[in-house]
mmCIF file of C-alpha atoms in Angstrom:
data_model
loop_
_atom_site.group_PDB
_atom_site.id
_atom_site.type_symbol
_atom_site.label_atom_id
_atom_site.label_comp_id
_atom_site.label_asym_id
_atom_site.label_seq_id
_atom_site.Cartn_x
_atom_site.Cartn_y
_atom_site.Cartn_z
ATOM 1 C CA MET A 1 1.212 60.423 -0.798
ATOM 2 C CA THR A 2 0.525 63.711 -2.516
ATOM 3 C CA GLN A 3 1.909 66.723 -0.634
ATOM 4 C CA SER A 4 1.377 70.323 -1.694
ATOM 5 C CA VAL A 5 4.449 71.089 0.454
ATOM 6 C CA LEU A 6 7.354 68.661 0.270
ATOM 7 C CA GLY A 7 7.497 66.556 3.413
ATOM 8 C CA ARG A 8 3.998 67.471 4.592
ATOM 9 C CA PHE A 9 1.342 64.770 5.030
ATOM 10 C CA SER A 10 -1.789 63.808 6.980
ATOM 11 C CA VAL A 11 -2.428 61.004 9.465
ATOM 12 C CA MET A 12 -5.686 59.586 10.835
ATOM 13 C CA THR A 13 -6.410 57.043 13.561
ATOM 14 C CA ILE A 14 -9.671 55.430 14.675
ATOM 15 C CA ASN A 15 -10.820 52.360 16.560
ATOM 16 C CA VAL A 16 -13.391 51.159 13.999
ATOM 17 C CA HIS A 17 -15.265 48.919 16.501
ATOM 18 C CA LYS A 18 -15.132 46.008 14.043
ATOM 19 C CA GLY A 19 -17.171 47.964 11.480
ATOM 20 C CA VAL A 20 -20.418 48.059 13.444
ATOM 21 C CA SER A 21 -22.316 50.810 15.292
ATOM 22 C CA PRO A 22 -21.740 51.467 19.032
ATOM 23 C CA LEU A 23 -24.581 49.102 20.035
ATOM 24 C CA HIS A 24 -23.740 46.505 17.332
ATOM 25 C CA ARG A 25 -27.111 47.047 15.641
ATOM 26 C CA LYS A 26 -25.939 47.876 12.130
ATOM 27 C CA SER A 27 -22.967 47.676 9.839
ATOM 28 C CA THR A 28 -21.071 50.958 9.456
ATOM 29 C CA ILE A 29 -18.099 49.812 7.390
ATOM 30 C CA TYR A 30 -19.294 51.298 4.063
ATOM 31 C CA GLU A 31 -19.933 54.693 5.634
ATOM 32 C CA LEU A 32 -16.647 54.538 7.537
ATOM 33 C CA ARG A 33 -14.791 53.881 4.296
ATOM 34 C CA GLN A 34 -16.380 56.905 2.622
ATOM 35 C CA LYS A 35 -15.822 59.190 5.615
ATOM 36 C CA MET A 36 -12.169 58.189 5.829
ATOM 37 C CA ARG A 37 -11.686 58.778 2.109
ATOM 38 C CA ASN A 38 -13.312 62.201 2.311
ATOM 39 C CA HIS A 39 -10.427 63.329 4.532
ATOM 40 C CA HIS A 40 -7.743 61.910 2.192
ATOM 41 C CA PRO A 41 -5.297 60.838 4.928
ATOM 42 C CA ASP A 42 -1.923 59.744 3.617
ATOM 43 C CA LEU A 43 -1.571 57.310 6.506
ATOM 44 C CA LEU A 44 -4.466 55.589 8.248
ATOM 45 C CA PHE A 45 -4.086 53.715 11.564
ATOM 46 C CA LEU A 46 -6.964 51.361 12.426
ATOM 47 C CA GLN A 47 -7.701 49.330 15.541
ATOM 48 C CA GLU A 48 -10.283 46.555 16.025
ATOM 49 C CA LEU A 49 -10.350 46.000 12.281
ATOM 50 C CA GLN A 50 -12.545 42.962 11.561
ATOM 51 C CA GLN A 51 -10.361 41.615 8.774
ATOM 52 C CA GLU A 52 -12.541 38.537 8.330
ATOM 53 C CA HIS A 53 -15.829 37.494 9.949
ATOM 54 C CA ARG A 54 -18.159 35.018 8.264
ATOM 55 C CA GLY A 55 -20.896 35.756 10.817
ATOM 56 C CA ARG A 56 -21.013 39.401 9.725
ATOM 57 C CA ILE A 57 -21.598 38.296 6.135
ATOM 58 C CA ARG A 58 -24.512 36.113 7.275
ATOM 59 C CA ARG A 59 -26.018 38.761 9.582
ATOM 60 C CA PHE A 60 -25.772 41.929 7.505
ATOM 61 C CA GLY A 61 -27.134 42.124 3.986
ATOM 62 C CA GLN A 62 -24.297 44.417 3.001
ATOM 63 C CA TRP A 63 -20.920 43.291 4.288
ATOM 64 C CA PRO A 64 -17.744 43.149 2.176
ATOM 65 C CA LEU A 65 -16.934 39.695 0.843
ATOM 66 C CA THR A 66 -13.209 40.512 0.704
ATOM 67 C CA GLU A 67 -10.831 41.116 3.589
ATOM 68 C CA LEU A 68 -11.500 44.557 5.033
ATOM 69 C CA THR A 69 -8.013 45.888 4.258
ATOM 70 C CA HIS A 70 -8.694 45.138 0.553
ATOM 71 C CA PHE A 71 -12.169 46.667 0.765
ATOM 72 C CA LEU A 72 -11.009 49.856 2.503
ATOM 73 C CA SER A 73 -7.868 50.467 0.451
ATOM 74 C CA GLU A 74 -9.150 49.525 -3.033
ATOM 75 C CA ASP A 75 -8.309 52.219 -5.629
ATOM 76 C CA PHE A 76 -7.420 54.713 -2.893
ATOM 77 C CA TRP A 77 -4.602 53.657 -0.567
ATOM 78 C CA HIS A 78 -1.675 52.107 -2.392
ATOM 79 C CA ASP A 79 -0.557 49.695 0.290
ATOM 80 C CA TRP A 80 -1.647 48.215 3.603
ATOM 81 C CA HIS A 81 -0.307 46.152 6.480
ATOM 82 C CA TYR A 82 -2.506 44.091 8.805
ATOM 83 C CA GLY A 83 -1.585 42.489 12.120
ATOM 84 C CA LYS A 84 -3.884 39.776 13.462
ATOM 85 C CA ASN A 85 -4.351 39.992 17.231
ATOM 86 C CA VAL A 86 -7.431 37.854 17.979
ATOM 87 C CA GLU A 87 -8.681 34.746 16.143
ATOM 88 C CA TYR A 88 -11.992 32.898 16.630
ATOM 89 C CA PRO A 89 -14.092 30.368 14.680
ATOM 90 C CA ASP A 90 -15.728 32.936 12.361
ATOM 91 C CA GLY A 91 -12.650 35.064 11.663
ATOM 92 C CA HIS A 92 -10.155 37.444 13.251
ATOM 93 C CA HIS A 93 -9.424 41.106 13.984
ATOM 94 C CA GLY A 94 -6.408 43.294 14.699
ATOM 95 C CA ASN A 95 -4.643 46.528 13.785
ATOM 96 C CA ALA A 96 -3.916 47.878 10.297
ATOM 97 C CA ILE A 97 -1.961 50.643 8.614
ATOM 98 C CA LEU A 98 -3.080 51.913 5.187
ATOM 99 C CA SER A 99 -0.823 54.170 3.121
ATOM 100 C CA LYS A 100 -0.876 56.130 -0.130
ATOM 101 C CA ARG A 101 2.808 55.275 -0.504
ATOM 102 C CA PRO A 102 4.428 51.816 -0.428
ATOM 103 C CA LEU A 103 4.981 50.305 3.002
ATOM 104 C CA GLN A 104 7.996 48.329 4.105
ATOM 105 C CA LYS A 105 6.114 45.886 6.288
ATOM 106 C CA GLY A 106 7.655 45.021 9.623
ATOM 107 C CA GLN A 107 6.298 42.705 12.301
ATOM 108 C CA ASN A 108 3.185 42.602 14.446
ATOM 109 C CA TYR A 109 4.708 42.280 17.915
ATOM 110 C CA ASP A 110 2.711 40.553 20.641
ATOM 111 C CA ILE A 111 2.471 43.029 23.530
ATOM 112 C CA SER A 112 -0.425 41.294 25.298
ATOM 113 C CA ALA A 113 -0.406 42.151 29.003
ATOM 114 C CA TYR A 114 -3.016 39.500 29.895
ATOM 115 C CA ARG A 115 -3.921 36.085 28.506
ATOM 116 C CA PHE A 116 -7.580 37.098 28.096
ATOM 117 C CA GLU A 117 -6.745 40.245 26.079
ATOM 118 C CA LYS A 118 -4.574 39.864 22.982
ATOM 119 C CA ARG A 119 -2.852 43.062 21.804
ATOM 120 C CA GLY A 120 -0.309 43.826 19.100
ATOM 121 C CA LEU A 121 2.163 46.531 18.059
ATOM 122 C CA LEU A 122 2.114 46.765 14.257
ATOM 123 C CA HIS A 123 5.209 48.274 12.607
ATOM 124 C CA SER A 124 5.655 49.574 9.062
ATOM 125 C CA VAL A 125 8.013 52.032 7.374
ATOM 126 C CA THR A 126 7.156 54.434 4.565
ATOM 127 C CA LYS A 127 8.750 57.334 2.671
ATOM 128 C CA LEU A 128 7.220 60.495 1.283
ATOM 129 C CA GLU A 129 7.674 61.308 -2.372
ATOM 130 C CA GLY A 130 10.848 63.342 -2.766
ATOM 131 C CA VAL A 131 11.917 62.846 0.873
ATOM 132 C CA ALA A 132 14.692 60.356 1.591
ATOM 133 C CA THR A 133 14.068 60.061 5.336
ATOM 134 C CA PRO A 134 11.969 56.985 6.258
ATOM 135 C CA ILE A 135 9.025 57.375 8.657
ATOM 136 C CA HIS A 136 8.430 54.578 11.153
ATOM 137 C CA CYS A 137 4.747 53.883 11.843
ATOM 138 C CA PHE A 138 3.450 51.970 14.862
ATOM 139 C CA CYS A 139 -0.257 51.140 15.309
ATOM 140 C CA VAL A 140 -1.280 50.191 18.852
ATOM 141 C CA HIS A 141 -4.274 49.164 20.947
ATOM 142 C CA LEU A 142 -3.389 49.041 24.627
ATOM 143 C CA ALA A 143 -4.829 47.057 27.525
ATOM 144 C CA LEU A 144 -7.936 47.958 29.507
ATOM 145 C CA PHE A 145 -6.081 47.951 32.858
ATOM 146 C CA GLU A 146 -3.477 50.535 33.832
ATOM 147 C CA ARG A 147 -0.859 48.112 35.162
ATOM 148 C CA GLY A 148 -0.930 46.252 31.861
ATOM 149 C CA ARG A 149 -0.616 49.494 29.897
ATOM 150 C CA GLU A 150 2.457 50.463 31.915
ATOM 151 C CA ARG A 151 4.166 47.208 30.931
ATOM 152 C CA GLN A 152 3.071 47.643 27.319
ATOM 153 C CA LEU A 153 4.472 51.185 27.105
ATOM 154 C CA ASP A 154 7.831 49.949 28.360
ATOM 155 C CA GLU A 155 7.776 47.275 25.633
ATOM 156 C CA ILE A 156 6.672 49.732 22.935
ATOM 157 C CA ILE A 157 9.454 52.181 23.747
ATOM 158 C CA ARG A 158 12.024 49.371 23.676
ATOM 159 C CA TYR A 159 10.782 48.245 20.256
ATOM 160 C CA ILE A 160 10.871 51.816 18.942
ATOM 161 C CA ASP A 161 14.413 52.370 20.228
ATOM 162 C CA SER A 162 15.501 49.173 18.481
ATOM 163 C CA LEU A 163 13.619 49.634 15.199
ATOM 164 C CA ALA A 164 13.368 53.371 14.484
ATOM 165 C CA GLU A 165 16.977 54.283 15.354
ATOM 166 C CA GLY A 166 15.997 57.840 16.306
ATOM 167 C CA GLY A 167 14.279 58.591 12.975
ATOM 168 C CA PRO A 168 10.859 60.236 12.432
ATOM 169 C CA THR A 169 8.250 58.085 14.154
ATOM 170 C CA ILE A 170 4.460 57.978 14.605
ATOM 171 C CA VAL A 171 2.740 55.930 17.319
ATOM 172 C CA ALA A 172 -1.027 56.086 16.861
ATOM 173 C CA GLY A 173 -4.039 54.207 18.130
ATOM 174 C CA ASP A 174 -6.342 53.453 21.022
ATOM 175 C CA PHE A 175 -4.360 53.880 24.249
ATOM 176 C CA ASN A 176 -7.308 53.242 26.620
ATOM 177 C CA ASP A 177 -5.535 55.820 28.770
ATOM 178 C CA TRP A 178 -8.308 57.864 30.368
ATOM 179 C CA ARG A 179 -6.024 59.061 33.201
ATOM 180 C CA ASN A 180 -3.335 60.223 30.743
ATOM 181 C CA ARG A 181 -0.503 58.184 32.213
ATOM 182 C CA ALA A 182 1.029 57.448 28.789
ATOM 183 C CA SER A 183 2.295 60.932 27.983
ATOM 184 C CA ALA A 184 5.057 61.055 30.633
ATOM 185 C CA PRO A 185 6.945 57.948 29.405
ATOM 186 C CA MET A 186 6.293 58.925 25.792
ATOM 187 C CA ARG A 187 7.675 62.440 26.415
ATOM 188 C CA ALA A 188 10.709 60.912 28.095
ATOM 189 C CA ALA A 189 11.253 58.919 24.881
ATOM 190 C CA GLY A 190 11.116 62.153 22.831
ATOM 191 C CA PHE A 191 7.470 62.039 21.686
ATOM 192 C CA SER A 192 4.781 64.737 21.589
ATOM 193 C CA GLU A 193 1.058 63.998 21.386
ATOM 194 C CA VAL A 194 -0.514 66.165 18.685
ATOM 195 C CA PHE A 195 -3.504 67.513 20.670
ATOM 196 C CA GLU A 196 -1.496 67.862 23.858
ATOM 197 C CA GLU A 197 1.086 69.899 21.971
ATOM 198 C CA LEU A 198 -1.488 72.188 20.342
ATOM 199 C CA THR A 199 -4.182 72.466 23.049
ATOM 200 C CA GLY A 200 -2.594 71.295 26.298
ATOM 201 C CA ALA A 201 -4.565 68.025 26.591
ATOM 202 C CA PRO A 202 -5.269 64.899 24.512
ATOM 203 C CA ALA A 203 -8.550 64.827 22.570
ATOM 204 C CA LYS A 204 -11.695 63.415 24.192
ATOM 205 C CA THR A 205 -12.840 60.627 21.888
ATOM 206 C CA PHE A 206 -14.819 58.073 23.953
ATOM 207 C CA PRO A 207 -17.665 57.258 24.039
ATOM 208 C CA SER A 208 -18.352 58.709 20.616
ATOM 209 C CA VAL A 209 -21.936 59.827 21.350
ATOM 210 C CA LYS A 210 -20.752 61.928 24.314
ATOM 211 C CA PRO A 211 -16.955 61.937 24.414
ATOM 212 C CA MET A 212 -15.579 62.363 27.928
ATOM 213 C CA LEU A 213 -12.403 60.228 27.922
ATOM 214 C CA SER A 214 -9.138 60.803 26.058
ATOM 215 C CA MET A 215 -8.513 57.347 24.625
ATOM 216 C CA ASP A 216 -7.098 57.899 21.140
ATOM 217 C CA ARG A 217 -3.692 59.453 20.515
ATOM 218 C CA ILE A 218 -1.188 60.367 17.826
ATOM 219 C CA TYR A 219 2.343 60.600 19.279
ATOM 220 C CA VAL A 220 5.103 61.874 16.991
ATOM 221 C CA ARG A 221 8.869 62.279 17.150
ATOM 222 C CA GLY A 222 11.043 64.060 14.577
ATOM 223 C CA LEU A 223 7.941 65.568 12.945
ATOM 224 C CA LYS A 224 6.434 69.052 13.036
ATOM 225 C CA ILE A 225 2.751 69.226 14.071
ATOM 226 C CA HIS A 226 0.752 71.683 11.953
ATOM 227 C CA SER A 227 -2.835 70.909 12.996
ATOM 228 C CA ALA A 228 -5.094 68.315 14.634
ATOM 229 C CA GLU A 229 -8.831 67.657 14.454
ATOM 230 C CA ILE A 230 -11.435 65.494 16.211
ATOM 231 C CA LEU A 231 -13.882 63.936 13.741
ATOM 232 C CA HIS A 232 -17.074 64.713 15.672
ATOM 233 C CA GLU A 233 -19.400 63.907 12.757
ATOM 234 C CA TRP A 234 -18.496 60.207 13.053
ATOM 235 C CA LEU A 235 -20.305 59.726 16.367
ATOM 236 C CA ARG A 236 -22.575 56.863 15.230
ATOM 237 C CA LEU A 237 -20.028 54.953 13.143
ATOM 238 C CA SER A 238 -17.979 53.529 16.031
ATOM 239 C CA ASP A 239 -17.799 53.780 19.805
ATOM 240 C CA HIS A 240 -14.687 55.976 19.338
ATOM 241 C CA LEU A 241 -14.266 59.230 17.418
ATOM 242 C CA GLY A 242 -11.476 59.427 14.877
ATOM 243 C CA ILE A 243 -8.690 62.013 15.087
ATOM 244 C CA THR A 244 -6.443 63.405 12.396
ATOM 245 C CA ALA A 245 -3.279 65.513 12.207
ATOM 246 C CA GLU A 246 -1.212 67.271 9.582
ATOM 247 C CA LEU A 247 2.516 66.656 10.016
ATOM 248 C CA GLU A 248 5.805 67.539 8.355
ATOM 249 C CA VAL A 249 9.190 65.855 8.279
ATOM 250 C CA LEU A 250 11.734 68.145 9.963
#
């Protein structure tokens, strides 16, 4: 990570919708890669990443022949960590964290609330150049139903308490939380959501063509929030808009 101010860095999260447009009509993964690189995030949290899918290669004339984490990170992000959540005959998808600094790769914890809906909590640890304090990174994609999300949040907070030991922590991803029930337990665990902290409410990110629901979040603990932005120009690249924040280790 390259910081103009020691300890300062940028984070981005987006549900990439498996690298296809909202109506599945065209591949968007090449444009997504360029858009993400244009913002130069030091840490990138991705959900619904289609790590491998042989059917996509057959259907679209232009689809990466390598795993998508290799394709996205090549010559840009130094390291990556992928957690497989769902497997099927043609391939698999899950969550991923890409970083400009080396990652100490943890586990992808199964937090599935329902048998029909596989979900994971992906954990990695990184350090900024010149900063000794490690930053714990958790990438999440929560359940579609509120009762399941409540159970998942309890699990997530238990994992964080066990793994992060009170240190600087980021929890980013698709919370599917349109009624904003996640912020209360996250606040009780010491977290602030970047948009909620700066504007009073989480960002509206879904559906991307006319965002009305606050699905995507960046929760932080032990980090100062400098700014946050909704990536409105990405409306046809996924069914979610991306969000980004500039943070600093306290």
